[in-house]
PDB file of C-alpha atoms in Angstrom:
ATOM      1  CA  UNK A   1     -13.068  -0.840 -19.574  1.00 40.00           C
ATOM      2  CA  UNK A   2     -12.544   2.672 -20.875  1.00 56.00           C
ATOM      3  CA  UNK A   3      -9.246   3.159 -22.663  1.00 78.00           C
ATOM      4  CA  UNK A   4      -6.829   5.922 -21.710  1.00 88.00           C
ATOM      5  CA  UNK A   5      -4.197   7.937 -23.524  1.00 90.00           C
ATOM      6  CA  UNK A   6      -1.542   5.693 -21.971  1.00 93.00           C
ATOM      7  CA  UNK A   7      -3.124   2.665 -23.664  1.00 93.00           C
ATOM      8  CA  UNK A   8      -2.798   4.474 -26.982  1.00 94.00           C
ATOM      9  CA  UNK A   9       0.799   5.479 -26.302  1.00 95.00           C
ATOM     10  CA  UNK A  10       1.733   1.851 -25.629  1.00 95.00           C
ATOM     11  CA  UNK A  11       0.212   0.853 -28.971  1.00 95.00           C
ATOM     12  CA  UNK A  12       1.943   3.748 -30.751  1.00 95.00           C
ATOM     13  CA  UNK A  13       5.353   2.870 -29.339  1.00 95.00           C
ATOM     14  CA  UNK A  14       4.908  -0.740 -30.445  1.00 96.00           C
ATOM     15  CA  UNK A  15       4.258   0.405 -34.022  1.00 95.00           C
ATOM     16  CA  UNK A  16       0.520  -0.322 -34.021  1.00 95.00           C
ATOM     17  CA  UNK A  17      -0.357   3.111 -35.355  1.00 96.00           C
ATOM     18  CA  UNK A  18      -3.885   2.356 -36.599  1.00 96.00           C
ATOM     19  CA  UNK A  19      -4.851   0.809 -33.272  1.00 96.00           C
ATOM     20  CA  UNK A  20      -3.248   3.685 -31.396  1.00 95.00           C
ATOM     21  CA  UNK A  21      -5.133   6.241 -33.459  1.00 96.00           C
ATOM     22  CA  UNK A  22      -8.406   4.425 -32.789  1.00 95.00           C
ATOM     23  CA  UNK A  23      -7.773   4.751 -29.058  1.00 95.00           C
ATOM     24  CA  UNK A  24      -6.758   8.404 -29.258  1.00 94.00           C
ATOM     25  CA  UNK A  25      -9.808   9.350 -31.318  1.00 94.00           C
ATOM     26  CA  UNK A  26     -12.118   7.572 -28.854  1.00 92.00           C
ATOM     27  CA  UNK A  27     -11.027   9.976 -26.107  1.00 90.00           C
ATOM     28  CA  UNK A  28     -12.556  13.442 -25.585  1.00 85.00           C
ATOM     29  CA  UNK A  29     -11.337  15.656 -28.424  1.00 77.00           C
ATOM     30  CA  UNK A  30      -8.408  17.891 -27.464  1.00 71.00           C
ATOM     31  CA  UNK A  31      -9.322  21.558 -27.109  1.00 64.00           C
ATOM     32  CA  UNK A  32      -6.026  23.271 -26.521  1.00 56.00           C
ATOM     33  CA  UNK A  33      -7.462  26.749 -27.008  1.00 55.00           C
ATOM     34  CA  UNK A  34      -9.671  26.561 -23.950  1.00 48.00           C
ATOM     35  CA  UNK A  35      -8.359  28.787 -21.188  1.00 45.00           C
ATOM     36  CA  UNK A  36      -6.790  26.729 -18.451  1.00 43.00           C
ATOM     37  CA  UNK A  37      -6.758  23.546 -20.500  1.00 50.00           C
ATOM     38  CA  UNK A  38      -4.257  21.109 -18.998  1.00 60.00           C
ATOM     39  CA  UNK A  39      -1.291  19.439 -20.650  1.00 70.00           C
ATOM     40  CA  UNK A  40      -3.303  16.282 -21.398  1.00 78.00           C
ATOM     41  CA  UNK A  41      -4.998  17.959 -24.353  1.00 83.00           C
ATOM     42  CA  UNK A  42      -1.634  18.907 -25.861  1.00 87.00           C
ATOM     43  CA  UNK A  43      -0.376  15.365 -25.292  1.00 90.00           C
ATOM     44  CA  UNK A  44      -3.406  13.924 -27.032  1.00 92.00           C
ATOM     45  CA  UNK A  45      -3.121  16.319 -29.992  1.00 92.00           C
ATOM     46  CA  UNK A  46       0.599  15.461 -30.183  1.00 93.00           C
ATOM     47  CA  UNK A  47       0.022  11.712 -30.425  1.00 95.00           C
ATOM     48  CA  UNK A  48      -2.929  12.007 -32.803  1.00 96.00           C
ATOM     49  CA  UNK A  49      -0.740  14.110 -35.107  1.00 96.00           C
ATOM     50  CA  UNK A  50       2.141  11.656 -34.929  1.00 96.00           C
ATOM     51  CA  UNK A  51      -0.157   8.699 -35.571  1.00 97.00           C
ATOM     52  CA  UNK A  52      -1.639  10.336 -38.655  1.00 97.00           C
ATOM     53  CA  UNK A  53       1.885  11.142 -39.863  1.00 96.00           C
ATOM     54  CA  UNK A  54       3.002   7.530 -39.426  1.00 95.00           C
ATOM     55  CA  UNK A  55      -0.007   6.423 -41.446  1.00 96.00           C
ATOM     56  CA  UNK A  56       0.874   8.984 -44.147  1.00 93.00           C
ATOM     57  CA  UNK A  57      -2.413  10.799 -43.659  1.00 96.00           C
ATOM     58  CA  UNK A  58      -0.617  14.080 -43.873  1.00 96.00           C
ATOM     59  CA  UNK A  59      -3.493  16.567 -44.032  1.00 96.00           C
ATOM     60  CA  UNK A  60      -4.944  15.254 -40.773  1.00 97.00           C
ATOM     61  CA  UNK A  61      -1.490  15.129 -39.181  1.00 97.00           C
ATOM     62  CA  UNK A  62      -0.832  18.785 -39.969  1.00 97.00           C
ATOM     63  CA  UNK A  63      -4.059  19.892 -38.249  1.00 95.00           C
ATOM     64  CA  UNK A  64      -2.996  18.405 -34.922  1.00 95.00           C
ATOM     65  CA  UNK A  65       0.740  19.065 -35.107  1.00 96.00           C
ATOM     66  CA  UNK A  66       0.147  22.733 -35.870  1.00 94.00           C
ATOM     67  CA  UNK A  67      -2.060  22.981 -32.779  1.00 91.00           C
ATOM     68  CA  UNK A  68       0.830  21.814 -30.628  1.00 92.00           C
ATOM     69  CA  UNK A  69       3.296  24.174 -32.321  1.00 93.00           C
ATOM     70  CA  UNK A  70       1.083  27.235 -31.913  1.00 90.00           C
ATOM     71  CA  UNK A  71      -0.153  26.536 -28.403  1.00 84.00           C
ATOM     72  CA  UNK A  72       2.267  24.149 -26.758  1.00 72.00           C
ATOM     73  CA  UNK A  73       4.368  25.094 -23.743  1.00 73.00           C
ATOM     74  CA  UNK A  74       6.831  22.167 -23.745  1.00 83.00           C
ATOM     75  CA  UNK A  75       9.775  23.117 -26.021  1.00 89.00           C
ATOM     76  CA  UNK A  76      10.784  19.543 -26.854  1.00 89.00           C
ATOM     77  CA  UNK A  77       7.248  18.665 -27.929  1.00 90.00           C
ATOM     78  CA  UNK A  78       6.926  21.852 -29.989  1.00 92.00           C
ATOM     79  CA  UNK A  79      10.274  21.289 -31.700  1.00 94.00           C
ATOM     80  CA  UNK A  80       9.527  17.670 -32.479  1.00 94.00           C
ATOM     81  CA  UNK A  81       6.206  18.686 -34.031  1.00 95.00           C
ATOM     82  CA  UNK A  82       7.974  21.370 -36.059  1.00 96.00           C
ATOM     83  CA  UNK A  83      10.386  18.767 -37.382  1.00 95.00           C
ATOM     84  CA  UNK A  84       7.603  16.349 -38.359  1.00 96.00           C
ATOM     85  CA  UNK A  85       5.728  19.228 -40.004  1.00 97.00           C
ATOM     86  CA  UNK A  86       8.855  20.148 -41.966  1.00 95.00           C
ATOM     87  CA  UNK A  87       9.194  16.573 -43.207  1.00 93.00           C
ATOM     88  CA  UNK A  88       5.520  16.470 -44.199  1.00 96.00           C
ATOM     89  CA  UNK A  89       5.792  19.805 -45.992  1.00 96.00           C
ATOM     90  CA  UNK A  90       8.886  18.570 -47.809  1.00 91.00           C
ATOM     91  CA  UNK A  91       7.210  15.330 -48.901  1.00 90.00           C
ATOM     92  CA  UNK A  92       4.100  17.149 -50.094  1.00 93.00           C
ATOM     93  CA  UNK A  93       5.980  19.812 -52.039  1.00 90.00           C
ATOM     94  CA  UNK A  94       5.353  22.758 -49.710  1.00 93.00           C
ATOM     95  CA  UNK A  95       8.993  23.784 -49.613  1.00 92.00           C
ATOM     96  CA  UNK A  96       8.505  27.288 -48.229  1.00 93.00           C
ATOM     97  CA  UNK A  97       6.618  25.975 -45.221  1.00 95.00           C
ATOM     98  CA  UNK A  98       9.211  23.240 -44.735  1.00 95.00           C
ATOM     99  CA  UNK A  99      12.016  25.783 -44.868  1.00 94.00           C
ATOM    100  CA  UNK A 100      10.240  28.030 -42.351  1.00 95.00           C
ATOM    101  CA  UNK A 101       9.845  25.226 -39.800  1.00 95.00           C
ATOM    102  CA  UNK A 102      13.452  24.092 -40.259  1.00 95.00           C
ATOM    103  CA  UNK A 103      14.802  27.610 -39.824  1.00 94.00           C
ATOM    104  CA  UNK A 104      12.816  27.883 -36.589  1.00 94.00           C
ATOM    105  CA  UNK A 105      14.443  24.673 -35.401  1.00 95.00           C
ATOM    106  CA  UNK A 106      17.928  25.939 -36.217  1.00 94.00           C
ATOM    107  CA  UNK A 107      17.230  29.046 -34.162  1.00 93.00           C
ATOM    108  CA  UNK A 108      16.152  26.783 -31.301  1.00 92.00           C
ATOM    109  CA  UNK A 109      19.370  24.727 -31.692  1.00 90.00           C
ATOM    110  CA  UNK A 110      17.287  21.553 -32.116  1.00 91.00           C
ATOM    111  CA  UNK A 111      18.898  18.409 -33.584  1.00 88.00           C
ATOM    112  CA  UNK A 112      20.951  20.469 -35.992  1.00 92.00           C
ATOM    113  CA  UNK A 113      22.374  17.552 -37.988  1.00 95.00           C
ATOM    114  CA  UNK A 114      18.879  16.204 -38.670  1.00 95.00           C
ATOM    115  CA  UNK A 115      17.626  19.696 -39.528  1.00 95.00           C
ATOM    116  CA  UNK A 116      20.422  20.337 -42.036  1.00 96.00           C
ATOM    117  CA  UNK A 117      19.763  16.923 -43.611  1.00 96.00           C
ATOM    118  CA  UNK A 118      16.085  17.858 -43.934  1.00 95.00           C
ATOM    119  CA  UNK A 119      17.026  21.227 -45.448  1.00 95.00           C
ATOM    120  CA  UNK A 120      19.158  19.351 -47.980  1.00 96.00           C
ATOM    121  CA  UNK A 121      16.166  17.227 -48.948  1.00 93.00           C
ATOM    122  CA  UNK A 122      14.043  20.326 -49.475  1.00 93.00           C
ATOM    123  CA  UNK A 123      16.731  21.954 -51.626  1.00 94.00           C
ATOM    124  CA  UNK A 124      17.137  18.781 -53.683  1.00 94.00           C
ATOM    125  CA  UNK A 125      13.422  18.812 -54.437  1.00 90.00           C
ATOM    126  CA  UNK A 126      13.858  22.450 -55.479  1.00 90.00           C
ATOM    127  CA  UNK A 127      16.666  21.349 -57.835  1.00 92.00           C
ATOM    128  CA  UNK A 128      19.254  23.430 -55.967  1.00 94.00           C
ATOM    129  CA  UNK A 129      22.133  20.970 -56.090  1.00 95.00           C
ATOM    130  CA  UNK A 130      24.872  23.136 -54.585  1.00 95.00           C
ATOM    131  CA  UNK A 131      22.687  24.021 -51.595  1.00 95.00           C
ATOM    132  CA  UNK A 132      21.783  20.360 -51.201  1.00 97.00           C
ATOM    133  CA  UNK A 133      25.427  19.325 -51.008  1.00 97.00           C
ATOM    134  CA  UNK A 134      26.221  22.239 -48.686  1.00 96.00           C
ATOM    135  CA  UNK A 135      23.501  21.240 -46.213  1.00 97.00           C
ATOM    136  CA  UNK A 136      24.430  17.553 -46.244  1.00 97.00           C
ATOM    137  CA  UNK A 137      28.084  18.466 -45.651  1.00 97.00           C
ATOM    138  CA  UNK A 138      27.027  20.667 -42.732  1.00 96.00           C
ATOM    139  CA  UNK A 139      24.976  17.834 -41.251  1.00 97.00           C
ATOM    140  CA  UNK A 140      27.977  15.496 -41.452  1.00 97.00           C
ATOM    141  CA  UNK A 141      30.241  18.143 -39.959  1.00 97.00           C
ATOM    142  CA  UNK A 142      27.946  18.216 -36.926  1.00 96.00           C
ATOM    143  CA  UNK A 143      27.423  14.444 -36.811  1.00 96.00           C
ATOM    144  CA  UNK A 144      29.640  12.303 -39.067  1.00 97.00           C
ATOM    145  CA  UNK A 145      27.443   9.280 -38.325  1.00 97.00           C
ATOM    146  CA  UNK A 146      24.114  10.745 -39.400  1.00 97.00           C
ATOM    147  CA  UNK A 147      22.837   7.978 -41.664  1.00 97.00           C
ATOM    148  CA  UNK A 148      20.347  10.213 -43.477  1.00 96.00           C
ATOM    149  CA  UNK A 149      23.058  12.691 -44.442  1.00 97.00           C
ATOM    150  CA  UNK A 150      25.514   9.924 -45.384  1.00 98.00           C
ATOM    151  CA  UNK A 151      22.978   8.286 -47.668  1.00 98.00           C
ATOM    152  CA  UNK A 152      21.631  11.558 -49.038  1.00 97.00           C
ATOM    153  CA  UNK A 153      25.000  13.011 -49.925  1.00 98.00           C
ATOM    154  CA  UNK A 154      26.162   9.755 -51.493  1.00 98.00           C
ATOM    155  CA  UNK A 155      23.043   9.592 -53.616  1.00 98.00           C
ATOM    156  CA  UNK A 156      23.314  13.213 -54.740  1.00 97.00           C
ATOM    157  CA  UNK A 157      26.982  12.797 -55.680  1.00 97.00           C
ATOM    158  CA  UNK A 158      26.014   9.762 -57.750  1.00 96.00           C
ATOM    159  CA  UNK A 159      23.205  11.652 -59.483  1.00 96.00           C
ATOM    160  CA  UNK A 160      25.524  14.479 -60.513  1.00 95.00           C
ATOM    161  CA  UNK A 161      28.364  12.081 -61.377  1.00 93.00           C
ATOM    162  CA  UNK A 162      30.795  13.701 -58.948  1.00 90.00           C
ATOM    163  CA  UNK A 163      33.306  11.869 -56.724  1.00 93.00           C
ATOM    164  CA  UNK A 164      31.748   8.435 -57.132  1.00 97.00           C
ATOM    165  CA  UNK A 165      34.369   6.800 -54.926  1.00 97.00           C
ATOM    166  CA  UNK A 166      33.298   8.983 -52.028  1.00 97.00           C
ATOM    167  CA  UNK A 167      29.646   8.423 -52.904  1.00 97.00           C
ATOM    168  CA  UNK A 168      30.225   4.666 -52.654  1.00 98.00           C
ATOM    169  CA  UNK A 169      31.889   5.008 -49.249  1.00 98.00           C
ATOM    170  CA  UNK A 170      29.119   7.218 -47.907  1.00 98.00           C
ATOM    171  CA  UNK A 171      26.335   4.935 -49.090  1.00 98.00           C
ATOM    172  CA  UNK A 172      28.067   1.827 -47.752  1.00 98.00           C
ATOM    173  CA  UNK A 173      28.396   3.462 -44.341  1.00 98.00           C
ATOM    174  CA  UNK A 174      24.730   4.420 -44.366  1.00 98.00           C
ATOM    175  CA  UNK A 175      23.675   0.887 -45.329  1.00 97.00           C
ATOM    176  CA  UNK A 176      25.868  -0.593 -42.593  1.00 97.00           C
ATOM    177  CA  UNK A 177      23.888   1.504 -40.127  1.00 97.00           C
ATOM    178  CA  UNK A 178      20.475   0.765 -41.703  1.00 96.00           C
ATOM    179  CA  UNK A 179      20.852  -2.595 -43.475  1.00 95.00           C
ATOM    180  CA  UNK A 180      17.146  -3.021 -44.238  1.00 93.00           C
ATOM    181  CA  UNK A 181      16.485   0.524 -45.445  1.00 95.00           C
ATOM    182  CA  UNK A 182      15.049   0.589 -48.987  1.00 96.00           C
ATOM    183  CA  UNK A 183      16.419   4.129 -49.422  1.00 96.00           C
ATOM    184  CA  UNK A 184      19.951   3.053 -48.517  1.00 97.00           C
ATOM    185  CA  UNK A 185      19.775  -0.052 -50.694  1.00 97.00           C
ATOM    186  CA  UNK A 186      18.492   2.049 -53.581  1.00 97.00           C
ATOM    187  CA  UNK A 187      21.227   4.658 -53.191  1.00 97.00           C
ATOM    188  CA  UNK A 188      24.011   2.072 -53.115  1.00 98.00           C
ATOM    189  CA  UNK A 189      22.560   0.371 -56.181  1.00 97.00           C
ATOM    190  CA  UNK A 190      22.412   3.725 -57.955  1.00 97.00           C
ATOM    191  CA  UNK A 191      26.055   4.476 -57.129  1.00 97.00           C
ATOM    192  CA  UNK A 192      27.137   1.118 -58.530  1.00 97.00           C
ATOM    193  CA  UNK A 193      25.060   1.806 -61.638  1.00 96.00           C
ATOM    194  CA  UNK A 194      26.766   5.159 -62.148  1.00 95.00           C
ATOM    195  CA  UNK A 195      30.116   3.412 -61.763  1.00 95.00           C
ATOM    196  CA  UNK A 196      29.184   0.919 -64.489  1.00 93.00           C
ATOM    197  CA  UNK A 197      29.105  -2.044 -62.081  1.00 95.00           C
ATOM    198  CA  UNK A 198      25.779  -3.488 -63.173  1.00 94.00           C
ATOM    199  CA  UNK A 199      25.965  -6.794 -61.308  1.00 94.00           C
ATOM    200  CA  UNK A 200      26.333  -5.034 -57.969  1.00 96.00           C
ATOM    201  CA  UNK A 201      23.748  -2.408 -58.963  1.00 96.00           C
ATOM    202  CA  UNK A 202      21.181  -5.095 -59.786  1.00 96.00           C
ATOM    203  CA  UNK A 203      21.775  -6.898 -56.496  1.00 96.00           C
ATOM    204  CA  UNK A 204      21.025  -3.854 -54.376  1.00 97.00           C
ATOM    205  CA  UNK A 205      18.201  -2.383 -56.445  1.00 96.00           C
ATOM    206  CA  UNK A 206      16.390  -5.749 -56.352  1.00 96.00           C
ATOM    207  CA  UNK A 207      16.611  -5.749 -52.560  1.00 96.00           C
ATOM    208  CA  UNK A 208      15.386  -2.152 -52.448  1.00 96.00           C
ATOM    209  CA  UNK A 209      12.400  -2.960 -54.660  1.00 95.00           C
ATOM    210  CA  UNK A 210      11.477  -5.990 -52.554  1.00 94.00           C
ATOM    211  CA  UNK A 211      11.374  -3.832 -49.417  1.00 92.00           C
ATOM    212  CA  UNK A 212       9.537  -0.868 -50.925  1.00 88.00           C
ATOM    213  CA  UNK A 213       6.845  -2.145 -53.242  1.00 80.00           C
ATOM    214  CA  UNK A 214       5.412   0.620 -55.393  1.00 80.00           C
ATOM    215  CA  UNK A 215       7.971   3.321 -54.588  1.00 88.00           C
ATOM    216  CA  UNK A 216       8.108   5.288 -57.875  1.00 91.00           C
ATOM    217  CA  UNK A 217      11.731   6.426 -57.575  1.00 93.00           C
ATOM    218  CA  UNK A 218      12.988   2.944 -56.762  1.00 95.00           C
ATOM    219  CA  UNK A 219      10.884   1.518 -59.603  1.00 94.00           C
ATOM    220  CA  UNK A 220      12.446   4.056 -61.969  1.00 94.00           C
ATOM    221  CA  UNK A 221      15.952   3.144 -60.851  1.00 95.00           C
ATOM    222  CA  UNK A 222      15.138  -0.554 -61.138  1.00 95.00           C
ATOM    223  CA  UNK A 223      13.972  -0.132 -64.725  1.00 94.00           C
ATOM    224  CA  UNK A 224      17.028   1.952 -65.625  1.00 94.00           C
ATOM    225  CA  UNK A 225      19.447  -0.559 -64.155  1.00 94.00           C
ATOM    226  CA  UNK A 226      17.845  -3.632 -65.730  1.00 92.00           C
ATOM    227  CA  UNK A 227      17.298  -2.016 -69.124  1.00 88.00           C
ATOM    228  CA  UNK A 228      20.837  -0.942 -69.804  1.00 74.00           C
ATOM    229  CA  UNK A 229      24.241  -2.362 -70.638  1.00 56.00           C
ATOM    230  CA  UNK A 230      27.560  -1.658 -68.997  1.00 49.00           C
ATOM    231  CA  UNK A 231      28.441   0.649 -71.872  1.00 45.00           C
ATOM    232  CA  UNK A 232      25.324   2.762 -71.246  1.00 57.00           C
ATOM    233  CA  UNK A 233      25.859   3.231 -67.509  1.00 53.00           C
TER     234      UNK A 233
END
């Protein structure tokens, strides 16, 4: 029996991204530039882009997500694609493109807490610490329970050695909300390390490493924490 886009969506929503992508790519290729093309082509391009993004095949994801952004007529779909594009651009070091997409989202009043948290991530990669803190604070002003902003701000404060007590509180709150997150476990371990509490630091960084095999930043933190003494922290 021929598969449909709905079959792929069911697989995507269950986290079976490779299987979902196989279904989507078996369907007639979306041609959203054809005059009179219906919404199904945009929907297909949307889900192909998201599937590629989930599989960290970012170049392919961008091709489809940009199609939706430039030709889509459903604001929520367009804004969601802009946000995913911004994240991809941030991860791949294209900060100007990431900033452009995020500014467009702010103008559209779309998920402002998440957008400010993403802007903070971009600024951190650009080594602009004050802007990073400013954006994370703005995200938490809008939504005090945004786990990404809680974890991000706590981690940044730890890195710059500023207000470690607050950093600890922020990271603990984030981990309470996302107890299995390698990023949150890593951040809390790093805060404890900066506070000189190596036993606690080792506990959390070990858990982070177990959940994120091969993550270079977590590996670096792990090595730092296990190759130091309390006096060095």
